[in-house]
Amino acid sequence: MDLARADAPQSPNLRPARLWRPRRVLVTPAALEHAHGRAMVARAEALGLPVERLRANRLTGLGGGDPRRAYAEAKATLALVAAPPTKLRLQPIPPSADWRFDLAEGCPAHCQYCYLAGSLSGPPVTRVYANLDAILGALADYAGRGAVTSTTEARAGEGTTFEASCYTDPLGIEHLTGSLSAAIRHFGAWDAPVQLRFTTKFAAVAPLLGLDHGRRTRIRISVNAQGAARYEGGTDPLEARLAALGAVARAGYPVGLTIAPILPLPGWRDAYAGLIREAARTLDGVPDLDLTAELITHRFTPGSKTVLQGWYPGSDLPLDESARTRKLTKFGSVKYVLPKDLMAEMREALTGMLARDLPAARILYWT
Ligand code: SF4
């Protein structure tokens, strides 16, 4: 992946973030019908990226041939497309939020445990949606509805929640899209009990700091123990992500830690304790801190394992079924999770560390 240094940081705590430079930018005719699509083309051209205007709306010729090469080419490609109408009908996304909506699908990073491997099909091109007005306009119908935060006592204070990072990392592509800033402004101006949520393994938050967010966007930073860094190619370093967390908290955003995927790596107890202490140091003294924590253990499915082993054949990520507990999802498919005793031990340890070193963090769920 081609990465370049970002512009000067706007916070003394914020280290320069690496910004993705796709090798190809494909634009469909449908994307060009939308002002946001045309604005993204202008951004890409201003960055000196090669923009290819397609004659048809289908993306073709991206798969086939050598799978490693197809993977590398797809991960280096940004496609500007119009989201199909089905994308405007939202799905529930427990335990994170009432609803999921998508600004894009795909991510340029190379995490060896990427959850997208099990949910997206085809070559992992990053597709960004140009019909942003329609996507944001569709959200209002869902306000006040939903079964995760809207109607539960424990999380009612969050309002109706809309999760924007199920199928992408919206901050990792924000310099090319501007979609996330638009969504934050949309929620900032939406005077109702609603909340935009996203999580990210990137750190380029400078463009978000001055937005009128109205405290209706919760920015969660996805973090893991230091030893997991080798599985997170193409993301920003943990230190930069934590600095970004401090910066957005000081800019008044509700914030969160997504600790994921929790792995029983050697020395995990000390490693997660160190992570939580570092987060506490970063957030020390933030006025009106509104902080949550989401704790997500590592799991895989037969499908995601096959995809990930195809993408990262040399990975030493533990994907051994015999060391896991086999469970059925509510849709009847198989997943492999940490064994029950280890799960309980890690849960007790991590929640204890949070209670001790970061008591401001409200734990939303352990899964
Ligand atoms: S940053 Fe998130 S979405 Fe992107 S590759 Fe890593 S796990 Fe997947």
XYZ file of C-alpha atoms and ligand atoms in Angstrom:
375
model
C 0.000 0.000 0.000
C 1.286 3.470 -0.819
C 1.202 5.623 2.253
C 2.177 9.248 2.607
C 2.487 11.614 5.502
C -0.535 13.708 6.359
C -0.530 17.452 6.635
C 0.721 19.032 9.833
C -1.200 17.792 12.872
C -3.575 20.199 14.563
C -3.013 19.013 18.092
C 0.244 18.874 20.004
C -0.584 15.312 21.051
C -1.363 14.122 17.587
C 1.354 12.397 15.615
C 1.149 12.649 11.843
C -1.033 9.878 10.480
C -0.341 7.786 7.422
C -2.798 8.299 4.637
C -3.735 5.726 2.060
C -2.960 6.490 -1.576
C -4.820 3.998 -3.779
C -3.012 2.974 -6.964
C -6.286 3.031 -8.921
C -9.406 5.125 -8.471
C -12.367 3.819 -10.484
C -15.473 5.958 -10.966
C -18.779 4.648 -12.233
C -21.203 6.783 -14.280
C -23.753 6.474 -11.456
C -21.279 7.951 -8.956
C -20.758 10.973 -11.177
C -24.500 11.740 -11.041
C -24.049 12.793 -7.405
C -22.387 15.973 -6.169
C -20.585 13.940 -3.505
C -19.226 11.603 -6.183
C -17.927 14.537 -8.178
C -16.400 16.047 -5.028
C -14.562 12.778 -4.322
C -13.196 12.753 -7.870
C -11.937 16.302 -7.303
C -10.264 15.200 -4.039
C -8.561 12.278 -5.768
C -7.360 14.443 -8.644
C -6.097 17.111 -6.248
C -4.026 14.381 -4.558
C -2.578 13.429 -7.937
C -4.243 10.009 -7.989
C -5.003 8.377 -11.330
C -8.785 8.453 -11.855
C -10.381 6.054 -14.355
C -13.914 6.886 -15.487
C -15.742 3.645 -16.270
C -18.333 3.273 -19.019
C -20.646 1.033 -16.988
C -21.659 0.781 -13.358
C -20.421 -2.758 -12.801
C -16.900 -3.209 -11.520
C -15.375 -5.948 -13.651
C -11.962 -7.458 -14.209
C -10.931 -7.182 -10.560
C -10.892 -10.866 -9.624
C -9.536 -13.996 -11.289
C -5.970 -15.079 -11.923
C -3.490 -15.464 -9.111
C -5.408 -14.914 -5.831
C -2.494 -13.159 -4.096
C -2.181 -10.721 -6.974
C -5.943 -10.199 -7.158
C -5.946 -9.464 -3.422
C -3.076 -6.959 -3.704
C -4.669 -5.197 -6.672
C -8.073 -5.023 -5.018
C -6.625 -3.653 -1.775
C -4.899 -0.903 -3.783
C -8.136 0.100 -5.560
C -10.744 2.639 -4.564
C -14.052 2.532 -6.431
C -16.555 5.383 -6.325
C -20.002 3.865 -6.841
C -23.641 4.528 -5.980
C -24.986 2.362 -3.155
C -27.825 0.125 -4.311
C -31.316 0.836 -2.908
C -31.022 -2.156 -0.564
C -28.330 -0.219 1.314
C -30.904 2.388 2.267
C -32.836 -0.203 4.287
C -31.033 -0.526 7.601
C -30.292 -3.702 9.531
C -30.035 -4.063 13.321
C -26.497 -4.564 14.580
C -26.499 -5.902 18.151
C -24.684 -5.591 20.485
C -23.165 -2.387 19.085
C -26.070 -0.281 17.926
C -29.695 -0.127 16.905
C -28.889 0.212 13.222
C -26.058 -0.193 10.803
C -25.570 2.060 7.803
C -22.739 2.126 5.320
C -20.746 4.994 3.882
C -18.451 2.524 2.150
C -17.617 -1.150 1.952
C -14.061 -2.441 2.291
C -10.881 -1.129 3.864
C -7.356 -0.617 2.568
C -5.608 -2.042 5.647
C -4.339 -5.617 5.942
C -5.438 -6.935 9.319
C -4.922 -10.666 9.491
C -8.021 -11.051 11.633
C -10.182 -8.653 9.669
C -13.841 -9.296 10.398
C -14.680 -8.211 6.835
C -13.221 -11.482 5.531
C -16.336 -13.279 6.675
C -18.869 -10.702 5.569
C -17.825 -9.302 2.201
C -17.659 -11.333 -0.963
C -15.378 -10.928 -3.950
C -12.059 -9.131 -4.193
C -11.590 -6.630 -1.343
C -11.856 -3.391 -3.321
C -12.806 -0.389 -1.188
C -16.138 0.844 -2.553
C -17.232 4.297 -1.458
C -20.780 5.508 -1.888
C -21.464 8.670 -3.843
C -25.191 8.911 -3.042
C -24.408 10.196 0.438
C -27.446 12.502 0.595
C -29.788 9.548 0.102
C -27.882 7.446 2.648
C -28.043 10.131 5.328
C -31.600 11.069 4.354
C -32.767 7.484 4.966
C -31.741 7.523 8.630
C -34.581 9.696 9.950
C -37.154 6.912 9.468
C -35.315 4.822 12.060
C -35.069 7.389 14.862
C -36.791 6.139 18.017
C -36.797 2.551 16.754
C -34.393 -0.284 17.460
C -33.764 -2.884 20.120
C -30.208 -2.218 21.306
C -30.078 1.298 22.708
C -33.409 2.932 21.841
C -35.458 0.640 23.991
C -33.065 -0.652 26.626
C -32.768 0.954 30.010
C -29.023 0.511 30.361
C -28.159 2.325 27.149
C -31.172 4.569 26.628
C -28.985 7.636 27.224
C -27.272 6.991 23.898
C -30.503 7.535 21.968
C -31.088 5.711 18.703
C -27.676 4.585 17.571
C -26.372 4.282 14.026
C -23.164 2.307 13.468
C -21.053 3.332 10.456
C -18.082 0.987 10.748
C -19.511 -2.469 10.166
C -18.234 -2.850 6.627
C -15.424 -0.325 6.478
C -13.076 1.792 8.533
C -14.522 5.194 7.670
C -11.597 7.195 9.074
C -9.014 5.274 7.044
C -10.522 6.648 3.825
C -11.814 9.986 5.072
C -9.107 12.037 3.325
C -10.405 10.602 0.034
C -14.124 10.834 0.755
C -15.152 13.487 3.271
C -18.142 11.200 3.951
C -17.465 10.764 7.645
C -17.228 14.521 8.262
C -20.513 14.965 6.402
C -22.140 12.294 8.574
C -20.807 13.901 11.771
C -22.187 17.278 10.678
C -25.503 15.629 9.794
C -25.856 14.186 13.308
C -24.581 17.432 14.839
C -27.439 19.309 13.182
C -30.017 16.581 13.950
C -31.552 17.872 17.158
C -32.905 14.578 18.480
C -31.793 11.709 20.747
C -29.683 10.007 18.071
C -26.037 9.046 17.870
C -23.578 8.224 15.130
C -21.000 5.622 16.127
C -17.891 4.402 14.420
C -14.699 2.661 15.378
C -11.319 2.931 13.709
C -7.768 1.635 13.646
C -6.574 4.896 12.115
C -5.464 8.162 13.680
C -6.010 10.990 11.165
C -8.636 12.741 13.252
C -7.414 16.301 12.637
C -10.223 17.073 10.102
C -12.843 15.998 12.664
C -11.699 18.132 15.569
C -13.402 21.375 14.549
C -16.704 19.928 13.314
C -20.038 20.839 14.920
C -20.651 17.350 16.266
C -23.146 18.340 18.976
C -21.824 15.424 21.057
C -23.957 13.174 18.867
C -21.039 11.140 17.485
C -19.167 8.588 19.545
C -15.685 7.971 18.183
C -14.278 4.665 19.326
C -10.686 3.760 18.759
C -10.009 0.104 18.068
C -7.039 -1.028 20.101
C -5.299 -4.212 21.084
C -2.381 -5.415 23.168
C 1.020 -4.409 21.756
C 1.786 -7.988 20.703
C -1.123 -7.905 18.253
C 0.387 -5.072 16.215
C 1.977 -7.534 13.794
C -1.498 -8.616 12.711
C -2.600 -5.082 11.808
C -0.711 -4.174 8.642
C -1.475 -0.797 7.108
C -3.195 0.649 10.176
C -1.822 3.469 12.296
C 0.397 2.538 15.275
C -1.301 2.038 18.617
C 0.452 5.065 20.078
C -0.941 7.314 17.334
C -4.435 5.857 17.785
C -4.357 6.564 21.503
C -3.171 10.118 20.840
C -6.107 10.471 18.436
C -8.453 9.232 21.163
C -7.183 11.954 23.515
C -7.543 14.588 20.821
C -11.158 13.788 19.948
C -12.092 13.510 23.632
C -10.617 16.972 24.204
C -12.618 18.206 21.202
C -15.740 17.220 23.148
C -16.684 14.009 21.375
C -18.076 11.098 23.361
C -15.403 8.447 22.913
C -14.853 4.756 23.341
C -12.332 1.983 23.379
C -13.038 -1.000 21.179
C -10.691 -3.617 22.546
C -10.660 -6.141 19.729
C -10.081 -8.819 18.918
C -9.041 -9.969 22.377
C -6.479 -12.745 21.985
C -4.780 -14.967 24.576
C -1.312 -14.080 23.286
C 1.653 -14.988 25.520
C 1.777 -12.468 28.374
C -1.752 -11.264 27.594
C -2.472 -10.181 31.152
C 0.391 -7.686 31.304
C -0.154 -6.615 27.722
C -3.828 -5.685 28.218
C -3.052 -4.077 31.575
C -0.440 -1.910 29.840
C -2.897 -0.962 27.111
C -5.547 0.137 29.587
C -3.041 2.135 31.639
C -1.874 3.881 28.456
C -5.470 4.738 27.543
C -6.027 6.108 31.049
C -2.938 8.306 30.736
C -4.145 9.616 27.376
C -7.552 10.547 28.763
C -6.367 11.937 32.068
C -7.874 15.375 32.721
C -10.322 15.402 29.790
C -13.247 17.618 30.829
C -16.750 16.048 30.684
C -15.307 12.737 29.558
C -17.984 10.408 28.157
C -16.190 7.079 27.723
C -17.368 3.579 26.875
C -15.565 0.283 26.374
C -16.537 -2.593 24.106
C -14.728 -5.871 24.619
C -14.747 -8.282 21.697
C -12.973 -11.630 21.827
C -11.460 -13.217 18.776
C -13.628 -15.600 16.815
C -13.617 -17.020 13.328
C -15.889 -18.991 11.063
C -14.905 -21.719 8.584
C -15.555 -19.181 5.803
C -13.539 -16.345 7.306
C -10.646 -18.725 8.069
C -10.514 -19.853 4.435
C -10.565 -16.273 3.158
C -7.955 -15.053 5.652
C -5.610 -17.961 4.973
C -5.879 -17.160 1.260
C -5.095 -13.502 1.887
C -2.352 -14.032 4.501
C -0.831 -17.467 3.919
C 2.186 -16.815 6.177
C 0.179 -15.588 9.159
C 0.748 -17.137 12.595
C -2.629 -15.895 13.850
C -4.067 -18.725 15.969
C -6.892 -20.272 13.928
C -6.841 -23.792 15.296
C -10.348 -25.179 15.752
C -9.183 -27.724 18.331
C -8.156 -24.884 20.680
C -11.594 -23.268 20.443
C -15.192 -23.867 21.369
C -17.542 -24.480 18.470
C -20.759 -22.498 18.675
C -23.761 -21.979 16.471
C -24.829 -18.431 15.668
C -28.501 -17.536 15.851
C -28.586 -17.983 12.075
C -27.344 -21.573 12.441
C -23.805 -21.016 11.131
C -20.676 -22.182 12.951
C -18.181 -19.967 14.754
C -15.139 -20.775 16.854
C -14.725 -18.768 20.049
C -12.337 -18.883 22.988
C -12.931 -21.839 25.352
C -15.344 -21.099 28.192
C -12.832 -21.117 31.072
C -10.324 -18.942 29.241
C -13.110 -16.604 28.174
C -14.234 -16.228 31.805
C -10.642 -15.714 33.010
C -9.945 -13.024 30.424
C -13.269 -11.332 31.036
C -12.652 -11.091 34.737
C -9.114 -9.838 34.179
C -9.941 -7.152 31.595
C -13.050 -5.844 33.300
C -11.055 -5.721 36.557
C -8.285 -3.716 34.866
C -10.812 -1.254 33.502
C -12.491 -0.868 36.889
C -9.134 -0.274 38.542
C -7.271 1.901 36.026
C -9.982 3.443 33.888
C -13.097 3.579 36.058
C -14.678 6.252 33.867
C -15.184 3.628 31.150
C -18.726 2.304 30.952
C -18.490 -1.254 29.634
C -21.183 -1.719 26.997
C -20.657 -5.420 26.364
C -18.265 -8.337 26.363
C -18.702 -10.729 23.489
S -8.767 -1.692 9.914
Fe -10.598 -2.907 10.429
S -11.733 -3.069 8.489
Fe -9.625 -2.434 7.998
S -8.505 -4.334 7.528
Fe -8.218 -3.857 9.727
S -9.856 -4.989 10.783
Fe -10.399 -4.891 8.618
